[in-house]
């Protein structure tokens, strides 16, 4: 069998014409998905929001959103298509948001994640997020608590060194090779990522 060649991934700003693909991933990733018009409203009217998509050969395989409020970058939503998980796409997208937060002069980044979502918590801890509090009964589908996680100051030399070391590891890692059947792996119902207030 001939090995499948690696695929090129790009990360760029979400556009209105992306919303159909984004909504398909949303429905596959969240128990309480945003309605179809929510992202359109965010893109058109929310000046505090930035949304990014990860593309492979023109196909959207992941996306996320961030609100910049004063000096805090709040990652509000984040999801990878079930068939493209475990290939470093989420890490690359998270790195893009941390870069964007620094470029926008945010002091720190923060997010919420389900207490039960251990894969996501491990990913965020890897990139310098630490638990700082709880939001009781945050998720409306099962009243699960949310863990609030926040980074050290983004200008902290130790955090910057960690991020650059992880970036170098990702750059040296194999590129994504293609989708697999998500039934082959156990995946969390929220896509291994945090959920925004609108999801809760």
Short mmCIF file of C-alpha atoms in Angstrom, two decimals:
data_model
loop_
_atom_site.label_atom_id
_atom_site.label_comp_id
_atom_site.label_asym_id
_atom_site.label_seq_id
_atom_site.Cartn_x
_atom_site.Cartn_y
_atom_site.Cartn_z
CA UNK A 1 0.00 0.00 0.00
CA UNK A 2 1.34 3.45 -0.92
CA UNK A 3 1.50 5.83 2.04
CA UNK A 4 -0.86 8.76 1.84
CA UNK A 5 1.11 12.02 1.45
CA UNK A 6 0.90 14.57 4.27
CA UNK A 7 -1.69 17.28 3.82
CA UNK A 8 -1.10 21.00 4.13
CA UNK A 9 -2.93 22.78 6.93
CA UNK A 10 -3.53 26.51 7.13
CA UNK A 11 -5.16 28.65 9.81
CA UNK A 12 -6.91 31.86 8.89
CA UNK A 13 -9.83 34.10 9.78
CA UNK A 14 -13.34 32.64 9.63
CA UNK A 15 -15.47 34.05 6.81
CA UNK A 16 -19.20 34.10 6.27
CA UNK A 17 -18.85 31.56 3.46
CA UNK A 18 -17.26 29.14 5.96
CA UNK A 19 -20.33 28.92 8.17
CA UNK A 20 -21.94 25.89 6.54
CA UNK A 21 -18.84 23.77 7.22
CA UNK A 22 -18.42 25.28 10.70
CA UNK A 23 -22.00 24.39 11.58
CA UNK A 24 -21.47 20.76 10.58
CA UNK A 25 -18.52 20.50 12.97
CA UNK A 26 -20.52 22.33 15.64
CA UNK A 27 -23.34 19.78 15.43
CA UNK A 28 -20.88 16.88 15.55
CA UNK A 29 -18.98 18.27 18.54
CA UNK A 30 -21.41 19.80 21.04
CA UNK A 31 -24.42 18.53 22.96
CA UNK A 32 -25.85 22.06 22.98
CA UNK A 33 -24.71 23.59 19.67
CA UNK A 34 -25.05 27.23 18.78
CA UNK A 35 -27.94 27.97 16.40
CA UNK A 36 -26.95 28.42 12.78
CA UNK A 37 -27.20 32.23 12.89
CA UNK A 38 -25.00 32.68 15.98
CA UNK A 39 -21.65 32.65 14.21
CA UNK A 40 -22.98 34.95 11.51
CA UNK A 41 -23.97 37.45 14.19
CA UNK A 42 -20.58 37.12 15.88
CA UNK A 43 -18.69 37.75 12.64
CA UNK A 44 -20.83 40.70 11.61
CA UNK A 45 -21.54 42.53 14.88
CA UNK A 46 -19.10 41.51 17.64
CA UNK A 47 -16.04 43.74 17.39
CA UNK A 48 -14.48 42.04 20.41
CA UNK A 49 -14.51 38.63 18.71
CA UNK A 50 -11.96 36.89 16.51
CA UNK A 51 -12.74 33.53 14.89
CA UNK A 52 -10.21 31.26 13.21
CA UNK A 53 -10.59 28.12 11.11
CA UNK A 54 -8.13 25.33 10.37
CA UNK A 55 -8.24 24.22 6.73
CA UNK A 56 -6.77 21.18 5.05
CA UNK A 57 -6.84 21.32 1.27
CA UNK A 58 -9.59 23.92 1.49
CA UNK A 59 -11.78 21.88 3.83
CA UNK A 60 -12.46 23.23 7.32
CA UNK A 61 -11.46 20.68 9.94
CA UNK A 62 -11.57 22.85 13.07
CA UNK A 63 -12.40 26.31 14.36
CA UNK A 64 -12.41 28.44 17.45
CA UNK A 65 -13.35 31.85 18.78
CA UNK A 66 -11.83 34.38 21.14
CA UNK A 67 -13.16 37.56 22.73
CA UNK A 68 -10.68 40.26 23.71
CA UNK A 69 -12.07 42.03 26.77
CA UNK A 70 -9.79 44.81 28.03
CA UNK A 71 -6.53 42.87 28.56
CA UNK A 72 -8.00 39.35 28.76
CA UNK A 73 -8.26 36.99 25.79
CA UNK A 74 -11.20 34.66 26.44
CA UNK A 75 -11.26 31.56 24.24
CA UNK A 76 -14.99 31.07 23.91
CA UNK A 77 -15.36 28.04 21.65
CA UNK A 78 -13.06 25.49 20.07
CA UNK A 79 -13.76 22.30 18.14
CA UNK A 80 -12.05 19.86 15.80
CA UNK A 81 -14.01 17.65 13.40
CA UNK A 82 -14.31 14.17 15.00
CA UNK A 83 -12.60 12.55 12.03
CA UNK A 84 -9.54 14.82 12.28
CA UNK A 85 -8.77 14.66 16.00
CA UNK A 86 -5.52 13.35 17.50
CA UNK A 87 -3.41 14.78 14.65
CA UNK A 88 -2.13 17.97 16.27
CA UNK A 89 -4.74 20.22 14.66
CA UNK A 90 -6.15 21.37 18.00
CA UNK A 91 -2.68 22.23 19.28
CA UNK A 92 -1.88 24.28 16.19
CA UNK A 93 -5.19 26.12 16.48
CA UNK A 94 -4.62 26.80 20.19
CA UNK A 95 -1.16 28.15 19.38
CA UNK A 96 -2.70 30.47 16.80
CA UNK A 97 -5.04 31.90 19.44
CA UNK A 98 -2.20 32.41 21.92
CA UNK A 99 -0.23 34.20 19.20
CA UNK A 100 -3.26 36.33 18.36
CA UNK A 101 -3.78 37.17 22.05
CA UNK A 102 -0.18 38.39 22.35
CA UNK A 103 -0.46 40.36 19.11
CA UNK A 104 -3.56 42.09 20.53
CA UNK A 105 -1.63 42.91 23.73
CA UNK A 106 -3.71 40.68 26.00
CA UNK A 107 -2.18 40.14 29.41
CA UNK A 108 -3.50 36.59 29.79
CA UNK A 109 -5.72 33.99 28.12
CA UNK A 110 -8.60 32.21 29.81
CA UNK A 111 -11.29 29.64 29.00
CA UNK A 112 -13.84 27.27 30.52
CA UNK A 113 -13.83 23.49 30.16
CA UNK A 114 -15.98 20.68 31.52
CA UNK A 115 -14.58 19.12 34.68
CA UNK A 116 -15.00 15.69 33.06
CA UNK A 117 -13.14 16.62 29.86
CA UNK A 118 -9.72 15.33 30.85
CA UNK A 119 -8.19 15.29 27.33
CA UNK A 120 -8.96 18.99 26.89
CA UNK A 121 -7.70 19.85 30.36
CA UNK A 122 -4.42 18.07 29.66
CA UNK A 123 -4.02 19.98 26.39
CA UNK A 124 -4.65 23.33 28.06
CA UNK A 125 -2.31 22.53 30.94
CA UNK A 126 0.37 21.60 28.40
CA UNK A 127 0.14 25.13 27.00
CA UNK A 128 0.33 26.88 30.35
CA UNK A 129 -3.31 27.13 31.45
CA UNK A 130 -3.91 26.43 35.12
CA UNK A 131 -7.16 25.98 37.12
CA UNK A 132 -8.25 29.16 38.87
CA UNK A 133 -11.92 28.54 39.75
CA UNK A 134 -15.25 26.89 39.02
CA UNK A 135 -18.49 27.97 37.39
CA UNK A 136 -21.16 25.79 39.06
CA UNK A 137 -23.76 24.13 36.82
CA UNK A 138 -22.35 25.97 33.80
CA UNK A 139 -23.38 23.49 31.10
CA UNK A 140 -27.11 23.42 30.49
CA UNK A 141 -27.28 19.91 29.01
CA UNK A 142 -26.32 18.16 32.27
CA UNK A 143 -25.60 20.99 34.75
CA UNK A 144 -21.93 20.04 34.88
CA UNK A 145 -19.53 22.50 36.47
CA UNK A 146 -16.97 24.33 34.31
CA UNK A 147 -13.35 24.60 35.31
CA UNK A 148 -11.94 28.08 34.68
CA UNK A 149 -8.38 27.90 33.37
CA UNK A 150 -6.07 30.87 32.86
CA UNK A 151 -2.49 31.30 31.70
CA UNK A 152 0.31 33.07 33.45
CA UNK A 153 0.95 36.52 31.91
CA UNK A 154 1.58 35.97 28.21
CA UNK A 155 4.72 38.09 28.50
CA UNK A 156 6.21 35.79 31.14
CA UNK A 157 9.54 34.47 29.77
CA UNK A 158 8.90 30.97 31.11
CA UNK A 159 5.54 30.73 29.35
CA UNK A 160 7.00 32.12 26.14
CA UNK A 161 9.82 29.59 26.29
CA UNK A 162 7.32 26.76 26.85
CA UNK A 163 5.18 27.87 23.92
CA UNK A 164 8.17 28.14 21.59
CA UNK A 165 9.40 24.69 22.64
CA UNK A 166 5.97 23.21 21.94
CA UNK A 167 5.77 25.07 18.63
CA UNK A 168 9.10 23.58 17.58
CA UNK A 169 7.85 20.12 18.48
CA UNK A 170 4.72 20.61 16.39
CA UNK A 171 6.74 21.89 13.45
CA UNK A 172 8.87 18.74 13.60
CA UNK A 173 5.89 16.40 13.96
CA UNK A 174 4.24 14.65 11.00
CA UNK A 175 1.58 16.64 9.19
CA UNK A 176 -2.03 15.43 9.31
CA UNK A 177 -2.55 12.51 6.96
CA UNK A 178 -6.31 12.45 6.60
CA UNK A 179 -9.57 11.71 8.37
CA UNK A 180 -10.31 8.46 10.13
CA UNK A 181 -13.54 6.92 11.33
CA UNK A 182 -14.23 8.71 14.64
CA UNK A 183 -15.79 5.50 15.91
CA UNK A 184 -12.31 4.04 16.05
CA UNK A 185 -11.44 6.22 19.04
CA UNK A 186 -13.28 7.24 22.15
CA UNK A 187 -13.98 10.96 21.90
CA UNK A 188 -15.64 13.32 24.36
CA UNK A 189 -19.04 14.78 23.55
CA UNK A 190 -17.70 18.33 23.47
CA UNK A 191 -14.91 17.56 21.06
CA UNK A 192 -12.14 17.57 23.65
CA UNK A 193 -12.37 21.33 23.85
CA UNK A 194 -13.93 24.16 25.81
CA UNK A 195 -17.45 25.43 25.31
CA UNK A 196 -18.58 29.02 25.12
CA UNK A 197 -21.29 30.62 27.31
CA UNK A 198 -23.74 30.23 24.45
CA UNK A 199 -23.13 26.48 24.46
CA UNK A 200 -23.94 26.33 28.14
#
